[in-house]
XYZ file of C-alpha atoms in Angstrom:
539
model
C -30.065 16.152 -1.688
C -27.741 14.201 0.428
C -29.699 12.781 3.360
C -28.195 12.789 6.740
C -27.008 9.559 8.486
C -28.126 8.789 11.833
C -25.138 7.084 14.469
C -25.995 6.130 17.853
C -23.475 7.598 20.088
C -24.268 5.796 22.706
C -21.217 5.156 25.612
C -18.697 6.068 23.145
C -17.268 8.297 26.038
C -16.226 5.141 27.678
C -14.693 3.307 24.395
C -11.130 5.237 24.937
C -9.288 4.586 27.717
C -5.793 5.850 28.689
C -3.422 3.097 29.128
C -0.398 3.817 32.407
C 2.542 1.968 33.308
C 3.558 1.668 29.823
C 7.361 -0.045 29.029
C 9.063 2.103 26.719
C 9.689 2.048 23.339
C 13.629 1.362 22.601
C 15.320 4.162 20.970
C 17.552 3.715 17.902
C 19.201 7.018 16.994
C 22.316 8.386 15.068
C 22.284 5.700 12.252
C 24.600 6.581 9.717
C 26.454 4.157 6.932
C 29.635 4.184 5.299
C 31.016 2.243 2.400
C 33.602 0.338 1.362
C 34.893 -1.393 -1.540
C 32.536 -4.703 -0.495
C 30.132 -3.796 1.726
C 28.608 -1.378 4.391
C 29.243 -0.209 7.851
C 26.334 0.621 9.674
C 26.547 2.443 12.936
C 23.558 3.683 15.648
C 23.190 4.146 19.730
C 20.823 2.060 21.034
C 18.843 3.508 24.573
C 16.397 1.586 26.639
C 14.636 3.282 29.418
C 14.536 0.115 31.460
C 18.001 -0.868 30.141
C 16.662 -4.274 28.684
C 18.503 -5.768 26.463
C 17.231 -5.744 22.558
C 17.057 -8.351 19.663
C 17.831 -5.849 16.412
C 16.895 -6.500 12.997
C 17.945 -4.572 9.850
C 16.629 -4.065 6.811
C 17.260 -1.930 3.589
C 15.678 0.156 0.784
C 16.530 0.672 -2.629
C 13.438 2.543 -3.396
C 14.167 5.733 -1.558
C 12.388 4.723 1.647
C 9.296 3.979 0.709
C 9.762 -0.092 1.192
C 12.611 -1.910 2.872
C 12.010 -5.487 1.938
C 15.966 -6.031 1.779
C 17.192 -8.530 4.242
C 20.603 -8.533 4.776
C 20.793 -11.885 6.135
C 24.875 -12.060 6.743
C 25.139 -8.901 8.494
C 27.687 -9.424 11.078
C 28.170 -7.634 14.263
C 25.958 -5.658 17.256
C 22.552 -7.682 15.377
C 20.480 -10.680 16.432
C 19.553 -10.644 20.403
C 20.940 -9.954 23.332
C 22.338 -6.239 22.253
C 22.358 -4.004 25.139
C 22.586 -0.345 25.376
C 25.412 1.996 23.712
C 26.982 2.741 20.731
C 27.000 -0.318 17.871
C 28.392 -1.390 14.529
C 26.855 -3.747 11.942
C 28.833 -4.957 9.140
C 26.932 -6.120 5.624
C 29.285 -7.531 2.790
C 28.850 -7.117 -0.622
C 24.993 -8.436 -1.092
C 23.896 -5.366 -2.663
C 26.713 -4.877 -5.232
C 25.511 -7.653 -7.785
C 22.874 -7.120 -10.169
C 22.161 -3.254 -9.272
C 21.517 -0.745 -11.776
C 24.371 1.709 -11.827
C 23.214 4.621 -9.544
C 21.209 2.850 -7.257
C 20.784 4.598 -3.636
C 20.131 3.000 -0.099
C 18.317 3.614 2.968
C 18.799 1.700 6.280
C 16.690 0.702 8.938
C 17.891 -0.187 12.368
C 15.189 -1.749 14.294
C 15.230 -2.665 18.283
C 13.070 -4.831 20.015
C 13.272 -5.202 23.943
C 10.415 -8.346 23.909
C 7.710 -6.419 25.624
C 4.366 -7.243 24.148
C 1.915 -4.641 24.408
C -0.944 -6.308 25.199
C -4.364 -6.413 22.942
C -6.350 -4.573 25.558
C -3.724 -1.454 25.133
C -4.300 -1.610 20.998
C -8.192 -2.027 21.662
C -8.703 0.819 23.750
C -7.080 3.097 21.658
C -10.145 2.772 19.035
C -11.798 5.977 18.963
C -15.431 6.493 18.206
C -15.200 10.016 17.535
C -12.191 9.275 14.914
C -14.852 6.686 13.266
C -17.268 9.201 13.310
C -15.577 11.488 11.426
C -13.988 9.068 9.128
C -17.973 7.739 8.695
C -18.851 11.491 7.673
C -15.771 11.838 5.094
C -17.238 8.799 2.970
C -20.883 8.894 3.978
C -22.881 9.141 0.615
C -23.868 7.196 -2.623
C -20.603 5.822 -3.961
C -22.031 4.088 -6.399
C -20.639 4.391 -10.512
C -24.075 5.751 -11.390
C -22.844 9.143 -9.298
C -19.200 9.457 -10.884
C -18.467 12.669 -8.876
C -18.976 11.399 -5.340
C -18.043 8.193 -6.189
C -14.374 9.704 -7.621
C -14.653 12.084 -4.687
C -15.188 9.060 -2.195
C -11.532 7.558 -3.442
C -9.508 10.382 -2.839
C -10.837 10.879 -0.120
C -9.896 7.416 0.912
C -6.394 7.401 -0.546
C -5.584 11.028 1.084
C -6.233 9.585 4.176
C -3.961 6.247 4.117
C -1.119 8.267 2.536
C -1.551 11.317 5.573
C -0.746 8.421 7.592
C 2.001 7.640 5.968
C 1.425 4.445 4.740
C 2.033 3.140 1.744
C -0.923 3.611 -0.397
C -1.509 2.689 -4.173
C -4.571 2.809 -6.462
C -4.724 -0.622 -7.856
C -6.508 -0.381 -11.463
C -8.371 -3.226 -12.984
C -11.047 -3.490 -16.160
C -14.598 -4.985 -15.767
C -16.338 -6.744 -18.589
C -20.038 -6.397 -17.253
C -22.158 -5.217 -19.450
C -22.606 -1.303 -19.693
C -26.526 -1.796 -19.152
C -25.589 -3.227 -15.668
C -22.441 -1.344 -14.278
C -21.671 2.274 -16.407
C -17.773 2.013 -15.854
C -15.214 -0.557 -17.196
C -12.807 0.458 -14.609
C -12.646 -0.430 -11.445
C -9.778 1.042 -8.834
C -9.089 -0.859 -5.506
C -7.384 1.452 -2.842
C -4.697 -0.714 -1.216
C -2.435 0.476 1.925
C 0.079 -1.102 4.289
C 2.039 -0.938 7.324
C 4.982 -2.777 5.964
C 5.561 -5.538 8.706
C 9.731 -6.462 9.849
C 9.293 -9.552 7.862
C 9.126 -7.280 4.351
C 6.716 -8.624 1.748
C 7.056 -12.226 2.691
C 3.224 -12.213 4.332
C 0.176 -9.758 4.874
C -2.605 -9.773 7.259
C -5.269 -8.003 5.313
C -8.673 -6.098 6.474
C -11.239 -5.097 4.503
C -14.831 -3.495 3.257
C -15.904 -2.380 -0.539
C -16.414 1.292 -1.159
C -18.998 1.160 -3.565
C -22.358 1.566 -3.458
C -25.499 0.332 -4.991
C -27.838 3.372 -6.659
C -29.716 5.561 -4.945
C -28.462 4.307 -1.887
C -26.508 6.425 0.529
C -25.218 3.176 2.204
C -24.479 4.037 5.486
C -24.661 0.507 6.431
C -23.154 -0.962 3.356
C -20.511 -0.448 3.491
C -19.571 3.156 4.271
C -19.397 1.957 8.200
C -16.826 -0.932 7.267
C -14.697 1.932 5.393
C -14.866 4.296 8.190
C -13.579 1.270 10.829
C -10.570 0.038 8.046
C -9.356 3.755 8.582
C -9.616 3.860 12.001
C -7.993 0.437 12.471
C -4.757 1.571 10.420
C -5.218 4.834 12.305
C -4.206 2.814 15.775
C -1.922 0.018 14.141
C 0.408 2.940 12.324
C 1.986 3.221 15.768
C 3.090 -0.233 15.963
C 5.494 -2.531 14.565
C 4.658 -5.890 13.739
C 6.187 -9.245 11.979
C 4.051 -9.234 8.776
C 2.445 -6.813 6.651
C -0.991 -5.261 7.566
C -2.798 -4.193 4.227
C -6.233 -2.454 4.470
C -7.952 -3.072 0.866
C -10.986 -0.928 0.164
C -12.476 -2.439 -2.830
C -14.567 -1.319 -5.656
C -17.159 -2.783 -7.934
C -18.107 -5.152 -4.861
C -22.001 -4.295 -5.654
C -21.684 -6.362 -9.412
C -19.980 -9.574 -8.456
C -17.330 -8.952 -5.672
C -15.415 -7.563 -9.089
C -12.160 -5.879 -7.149
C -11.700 -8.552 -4.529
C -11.436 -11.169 -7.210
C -9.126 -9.158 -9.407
C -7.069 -8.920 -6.525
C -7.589 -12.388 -5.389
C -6.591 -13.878 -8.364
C -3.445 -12.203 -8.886
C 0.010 -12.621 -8.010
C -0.756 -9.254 -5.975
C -2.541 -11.847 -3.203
C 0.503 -14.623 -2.811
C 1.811 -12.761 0.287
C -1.833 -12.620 2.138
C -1.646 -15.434 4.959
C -5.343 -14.093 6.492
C -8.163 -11.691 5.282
C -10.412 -9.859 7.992
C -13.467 -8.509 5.451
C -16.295 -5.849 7.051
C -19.689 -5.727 5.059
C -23.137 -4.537 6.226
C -22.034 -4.995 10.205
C -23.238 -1.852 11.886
C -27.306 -2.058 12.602
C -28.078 -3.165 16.092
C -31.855 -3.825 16.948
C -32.880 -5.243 21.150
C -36.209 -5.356 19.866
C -37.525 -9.130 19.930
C -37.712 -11.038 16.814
C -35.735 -8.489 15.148
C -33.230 -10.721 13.638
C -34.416 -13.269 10.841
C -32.434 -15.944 9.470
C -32.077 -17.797 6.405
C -34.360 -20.948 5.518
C -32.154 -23.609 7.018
C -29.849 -22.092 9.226
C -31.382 -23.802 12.133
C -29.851 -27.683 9.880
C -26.541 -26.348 9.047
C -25.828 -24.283 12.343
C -27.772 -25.666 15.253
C -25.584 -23.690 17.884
C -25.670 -20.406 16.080
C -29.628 -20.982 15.678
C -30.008 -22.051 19.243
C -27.704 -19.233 20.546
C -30.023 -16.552 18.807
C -33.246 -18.157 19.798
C -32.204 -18.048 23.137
C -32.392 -14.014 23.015
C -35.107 -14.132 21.172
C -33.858 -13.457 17.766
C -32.762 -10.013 18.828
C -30.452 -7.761 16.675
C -27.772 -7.321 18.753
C -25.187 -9.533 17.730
C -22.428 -9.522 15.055
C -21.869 -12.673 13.314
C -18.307 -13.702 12.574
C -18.333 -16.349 9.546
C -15.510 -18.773 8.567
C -14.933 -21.437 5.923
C -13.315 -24.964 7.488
C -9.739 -24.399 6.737
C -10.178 -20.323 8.240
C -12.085 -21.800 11.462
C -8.841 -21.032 12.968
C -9.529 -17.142 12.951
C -13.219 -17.425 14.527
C -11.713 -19.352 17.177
C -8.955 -16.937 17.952
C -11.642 -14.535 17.795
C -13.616 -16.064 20.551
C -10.738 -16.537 22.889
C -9.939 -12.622 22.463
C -13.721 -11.468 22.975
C -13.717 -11.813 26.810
C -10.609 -9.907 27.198
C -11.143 -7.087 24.533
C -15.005 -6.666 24.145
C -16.930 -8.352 26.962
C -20.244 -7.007 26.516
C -20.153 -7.539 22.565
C -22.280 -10.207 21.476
C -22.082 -12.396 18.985
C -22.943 -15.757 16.556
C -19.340 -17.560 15.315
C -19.953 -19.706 12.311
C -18.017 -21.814 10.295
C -19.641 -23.833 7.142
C -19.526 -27.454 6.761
C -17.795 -27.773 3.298
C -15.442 -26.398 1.517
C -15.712 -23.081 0.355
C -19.147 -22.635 1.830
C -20.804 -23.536 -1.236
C -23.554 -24.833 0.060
C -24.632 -22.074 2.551
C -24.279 -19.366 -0.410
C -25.646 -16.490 1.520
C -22.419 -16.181 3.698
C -20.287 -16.120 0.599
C -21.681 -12.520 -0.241
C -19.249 -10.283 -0.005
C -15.598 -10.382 -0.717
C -13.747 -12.947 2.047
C -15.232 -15.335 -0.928
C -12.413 -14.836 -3.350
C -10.196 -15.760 -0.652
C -11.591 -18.815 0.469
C -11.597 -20.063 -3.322
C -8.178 -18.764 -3.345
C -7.538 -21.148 0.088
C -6.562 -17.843 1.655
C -7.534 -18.273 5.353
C -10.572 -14.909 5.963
C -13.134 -14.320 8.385
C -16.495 -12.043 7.480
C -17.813 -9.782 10.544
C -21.467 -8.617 9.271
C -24.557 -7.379 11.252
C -26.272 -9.512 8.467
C -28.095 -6.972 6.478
C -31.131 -7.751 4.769
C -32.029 -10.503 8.095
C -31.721 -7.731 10.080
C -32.843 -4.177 8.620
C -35.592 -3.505 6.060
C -32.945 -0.483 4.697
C -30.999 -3.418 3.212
C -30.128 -1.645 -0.358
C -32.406 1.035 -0.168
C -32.726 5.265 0.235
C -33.399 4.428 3.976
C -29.775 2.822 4.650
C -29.056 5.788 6.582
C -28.454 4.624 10.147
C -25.733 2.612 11.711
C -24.882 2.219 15.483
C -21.637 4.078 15.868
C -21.281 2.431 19.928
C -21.671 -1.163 18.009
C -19.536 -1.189 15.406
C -16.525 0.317 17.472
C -16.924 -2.812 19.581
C -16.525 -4.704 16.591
C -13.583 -3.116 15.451
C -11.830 -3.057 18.570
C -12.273 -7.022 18.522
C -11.379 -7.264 14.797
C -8.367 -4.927 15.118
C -6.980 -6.916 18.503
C -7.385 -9.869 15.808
C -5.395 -8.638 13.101
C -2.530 -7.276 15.436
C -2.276 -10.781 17.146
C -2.488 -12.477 13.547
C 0.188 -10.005 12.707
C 2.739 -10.710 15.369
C 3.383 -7.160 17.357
C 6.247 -6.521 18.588
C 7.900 -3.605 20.401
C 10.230 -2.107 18.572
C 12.010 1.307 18.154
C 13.865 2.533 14.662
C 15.931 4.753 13.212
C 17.272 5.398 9.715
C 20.442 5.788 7.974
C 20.737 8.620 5.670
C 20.903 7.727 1.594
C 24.035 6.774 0.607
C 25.161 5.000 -3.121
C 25.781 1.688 -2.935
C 28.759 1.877 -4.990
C 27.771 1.191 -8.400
C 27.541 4.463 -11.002
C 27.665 5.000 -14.183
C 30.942 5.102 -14.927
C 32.335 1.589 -15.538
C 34.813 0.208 -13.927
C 38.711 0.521 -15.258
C 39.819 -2.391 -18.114
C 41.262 -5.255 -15.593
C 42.721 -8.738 -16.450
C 43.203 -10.318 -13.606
C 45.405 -14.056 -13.916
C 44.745 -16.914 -12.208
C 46.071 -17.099 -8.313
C 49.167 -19.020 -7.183
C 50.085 -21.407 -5.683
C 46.865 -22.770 -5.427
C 46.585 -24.860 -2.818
C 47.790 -22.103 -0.813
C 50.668 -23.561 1.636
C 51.347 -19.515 2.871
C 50.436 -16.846 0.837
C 48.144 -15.976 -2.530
C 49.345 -14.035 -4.717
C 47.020 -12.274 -7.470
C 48.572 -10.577 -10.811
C 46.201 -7.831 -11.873
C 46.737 -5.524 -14.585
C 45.021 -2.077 -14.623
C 44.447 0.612 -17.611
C 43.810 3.006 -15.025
C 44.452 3.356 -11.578
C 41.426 1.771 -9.521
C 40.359 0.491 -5.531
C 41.155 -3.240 -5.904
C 39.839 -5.677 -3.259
C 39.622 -8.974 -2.938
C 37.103 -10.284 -0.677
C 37.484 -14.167 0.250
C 34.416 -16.318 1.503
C 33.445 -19.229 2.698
C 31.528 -21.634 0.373
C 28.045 -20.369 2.059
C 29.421 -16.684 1.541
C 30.487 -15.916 4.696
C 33.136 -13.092 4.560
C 36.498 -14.698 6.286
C 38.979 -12.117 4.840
C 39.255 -8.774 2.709
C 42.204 -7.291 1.331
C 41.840 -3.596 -0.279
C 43.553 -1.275 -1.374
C 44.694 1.608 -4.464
C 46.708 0.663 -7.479
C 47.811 2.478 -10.114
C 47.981 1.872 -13.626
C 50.353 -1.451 -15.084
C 50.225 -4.496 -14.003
C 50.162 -5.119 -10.200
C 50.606 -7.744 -7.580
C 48.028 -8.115 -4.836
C 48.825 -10.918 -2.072
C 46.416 -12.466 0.862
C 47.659 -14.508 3.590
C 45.251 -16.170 5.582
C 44.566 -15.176 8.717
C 45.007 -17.446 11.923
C 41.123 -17.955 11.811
C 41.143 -19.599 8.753
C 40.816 -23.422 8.643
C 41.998 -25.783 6.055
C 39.373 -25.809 3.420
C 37.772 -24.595 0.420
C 36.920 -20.745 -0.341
C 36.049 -18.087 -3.106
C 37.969 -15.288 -3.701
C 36.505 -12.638 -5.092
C 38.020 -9.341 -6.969
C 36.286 -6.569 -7.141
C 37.457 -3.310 -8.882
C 35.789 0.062 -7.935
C 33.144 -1.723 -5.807
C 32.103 -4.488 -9.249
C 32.754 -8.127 -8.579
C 34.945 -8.877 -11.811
C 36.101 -12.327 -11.266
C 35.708 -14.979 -8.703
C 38.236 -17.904 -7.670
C 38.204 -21.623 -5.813
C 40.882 -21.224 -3.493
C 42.126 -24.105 -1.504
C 43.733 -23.611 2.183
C 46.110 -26.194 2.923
C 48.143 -25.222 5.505
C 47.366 -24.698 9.474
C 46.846 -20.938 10.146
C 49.073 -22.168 13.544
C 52.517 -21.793 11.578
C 51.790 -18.116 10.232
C 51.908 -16.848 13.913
C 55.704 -18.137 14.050
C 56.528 -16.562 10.396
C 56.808 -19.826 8.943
């Protein structure tokens, strides 16, 4: 029989407050994209209710929306800063047409951002107890692989949630090679979601707790409490838009050797992770004296921690916040944020003397460790388990204050989203459109070499077609900047297509490329010896 967990609700009435005088959200609507032979046209109507002006960003997906990690870094136009409100244009040439397989689709994002910062105070308060309360009840049990069903249960119940928030959730498989005496299953399954960040895949913030459960334990404390606060934290940062990634990694096989945090860890899966917040055990809170124990030596390695707990005598009621050297950085940020976000939460910040933390093993148990072997920057909030509560591991890990660990979270959240780089930002997409490669090839083409080259006037380009095709010839600059396109539809038989440049094109070097039906076919060096001056006379 599943036994009932026990939450103090405590002051959880006062834990959600309504934030006024908001600034609006810009509002990016009516996105639509066209094609040409080289590139795109993007168009959208930017509104701002206090008419500020906007930096926009855009970005593209070739996966039918479900990432956009395509930067199209010489899009031209209404893009960058200063772009006030009304009706735009961006311009993208030819990045995508190279290398795509033939019927590739795209999507495109049109991002605004007026520089308003909401401030971490806003994000904190919106951390509900209730929400954790329920999210608590939806996982509360023995996860462990000993109980298969609830344990399989447990995941989807997980996964269901990140995806109904529309993130973008995957279950990330890897094989064990403990023993079957020790663990029954050889598979382990992380559950890994994200709110993909402006900046694409280039870095994650990442927060964190393992799902699984030791036997026979219903592990209300560890770690079901540290799953139930990763839900509610992506539940509040969904609404947001930030530089980087945020990832919330639940993982398994945690309880046998930190087994899905390593896997992770130690794959090319982890490059993109710049800082790791990991939950374990942090939800039992005890103002009874002499309620907190520590481990022999503590008082050697961390005088201040020991002297700060001594001096409420060794009460309960703290969480500890533990950092390697090189991720002191995050406990320190942490502190600064504490007053503003969580006044009344108390806590211990420790960071260990060597690398690693090798030599103060006991705060390497649980899975930040992979990550500071990996160099990987992660900070460990924990209520300390077994130095605090008898239940450590046992049937009796039923309780966890509900009032406590919401404080936690709303400093660990404020964390992440400052690590993360918020921004303020309104969107809108484009609908899906091809980007001009299909199956059908393009028609036979021979295309001769241009003349005169040097070009004292005019260029002219013999191309001879099997078919009739849309010819274009798109000339750059030698860091692929478009200067000049000429396009247009020939028929069948051998054609002549001339470019003249334009007045704002210096003396120089530049590629000219010819494209039939959308496909680059063949490229040119061009030299520009003339001054664009004497075409304005007709010389």
């Amino acid at each position: 029989m599943r036994m009932k967990p026990l939450l103090s609700l405590a002051a959880s009435a006062l834990l959600y407050l309504p934030v006024s005088g908001q600034n609006s959200l810009p509002v990016v609507t009516g996105v639509t994209a066209t094609r040409s032979l080289t590139g795109y046209s993007i168009s959208y109507r930017l509104t701002d209710a206090e008419h500020d002006k906007c930096t926009v960003y855009i970005r593209a997906s070739i996966d039918g929306g479900k990432t956009y990690r395509i930067k199209p870094l010489a899009a031209t136009g209404d893009v960058g800063e200063g772009i006030s409100e009304g009706n735009h244009t961006i311009t993208w040439t030819g990045n995508l047409l190279a290398g795509q397989m033939p019927g590739t689709s795209i999507i495109f994002k049109v991002m605004a951002d007026d520089g308003y910062r909401p401030s971490l105070q806003e994000i904190s308060s919106k951390i509900d107890s209730n929400r954790i309360y329920r999210n608590f009840l939806a996982v509360y049990g023995n996860n462990s692989p000993a109980n298969p069903e609830h344990y399989r249960q447990t995941r989807e119940t997980i996964s269901s949630f990140y995806q109904g928030l529309g993130l973008q959730t995957e279950l990330d498989t890897f094989f064990s090679n403990v023993p079957d005496e020790i663990v029954p299953v050889r598979e382990g399954i992380n559950i890994l979601a994200t709110i993909e960040g402006m900046d694409g895949s280039d870095s994650t913030i990442l927060m964190s707790g393992h799902y699984d459960t030791v036997e026979d334990t219903p592990g209300a404390d560890d770690n079901n409490m540290s799953v139930a606060i990763c839900m509610e934290a992506a539940t509040v940062l969904k609404d947001y838009t930030f530089h980087h990634n945020l990832k919330f990694a639940q993982w398994d096989l945690e309880e046998i050797g930190l087994l899905g945090a390593y896997y992770y860890a130690l794959s090319a899966k982890s490059l993109d992770t710049k800082a790791v917040v990991n939950f374990d055990g942090m939800s039992i809170y005890k103002e009874e004296p002499n309620s907190q124990s520590v481990p022999t030596g503590f008082d050697l390695l961390f005088p201040a921690g020991y002297q700060k707990a001594e001096a409420d005598s060794f009460r309960g009621n703290f969480i500890t916040m533990i950092t390697d050297f090189k991720s002191a950085g995050l406990s320190q940020r942490a502190v600064e944020l504490a007053p503003q976000v969580t006044p009344t939460l108390k806590y211990v910040d420790l960071t260990c003397p060597d690398p690693n933390c090798l030599v103060a093993a006991d705060l390497r148990r649980s899975d930040h460790a992979p990550f500071w072997d990996r160099l990987v920057p992660a900070i460990f909030f924990t209520s300390t388990t077994e130095f605090r509560s008898a239940c450590y591991h046992q049937p009796c890990d039923t309780v966890a204050n509900l009032n406590f660990s919401t404080k936690v979270l709303q400093l660990a959240t404020s964390l992440m989203a400052d690590k993360a780089g918020i921004m303020h930002a309104g969107h809108g997409f484009s609908q899906q459109i091809a980007t001009g490669i299909t199956e059908n090839q393009p028609a036979p083409v021979t295309v001769n070499k241009p003349y005169p080259n040097p070009v004292d006037h005019s260029c002219f380009f013999e191309i001879t077609l099997t078919e009739a095709a849309d010819v274009a010839i798109l000339v750059t600059d030698l860091t692929g900047k478009k200067t000049d396109l000429v396009e247009t539809h020939l028929s069948a038989g051998q054609q002549t297509l001339s470019w003249t440049p334009s007045r704002s094109i210096a003396k120089g070097t530049y590629v000219a490329q010819v494209l039939v039906n959308g496909k680059p076919v063949q490229s040119f060096q061009l030299a520009v010896a003339i001054d664009p001056d004497r075409l304005s006379h007709g010389h």
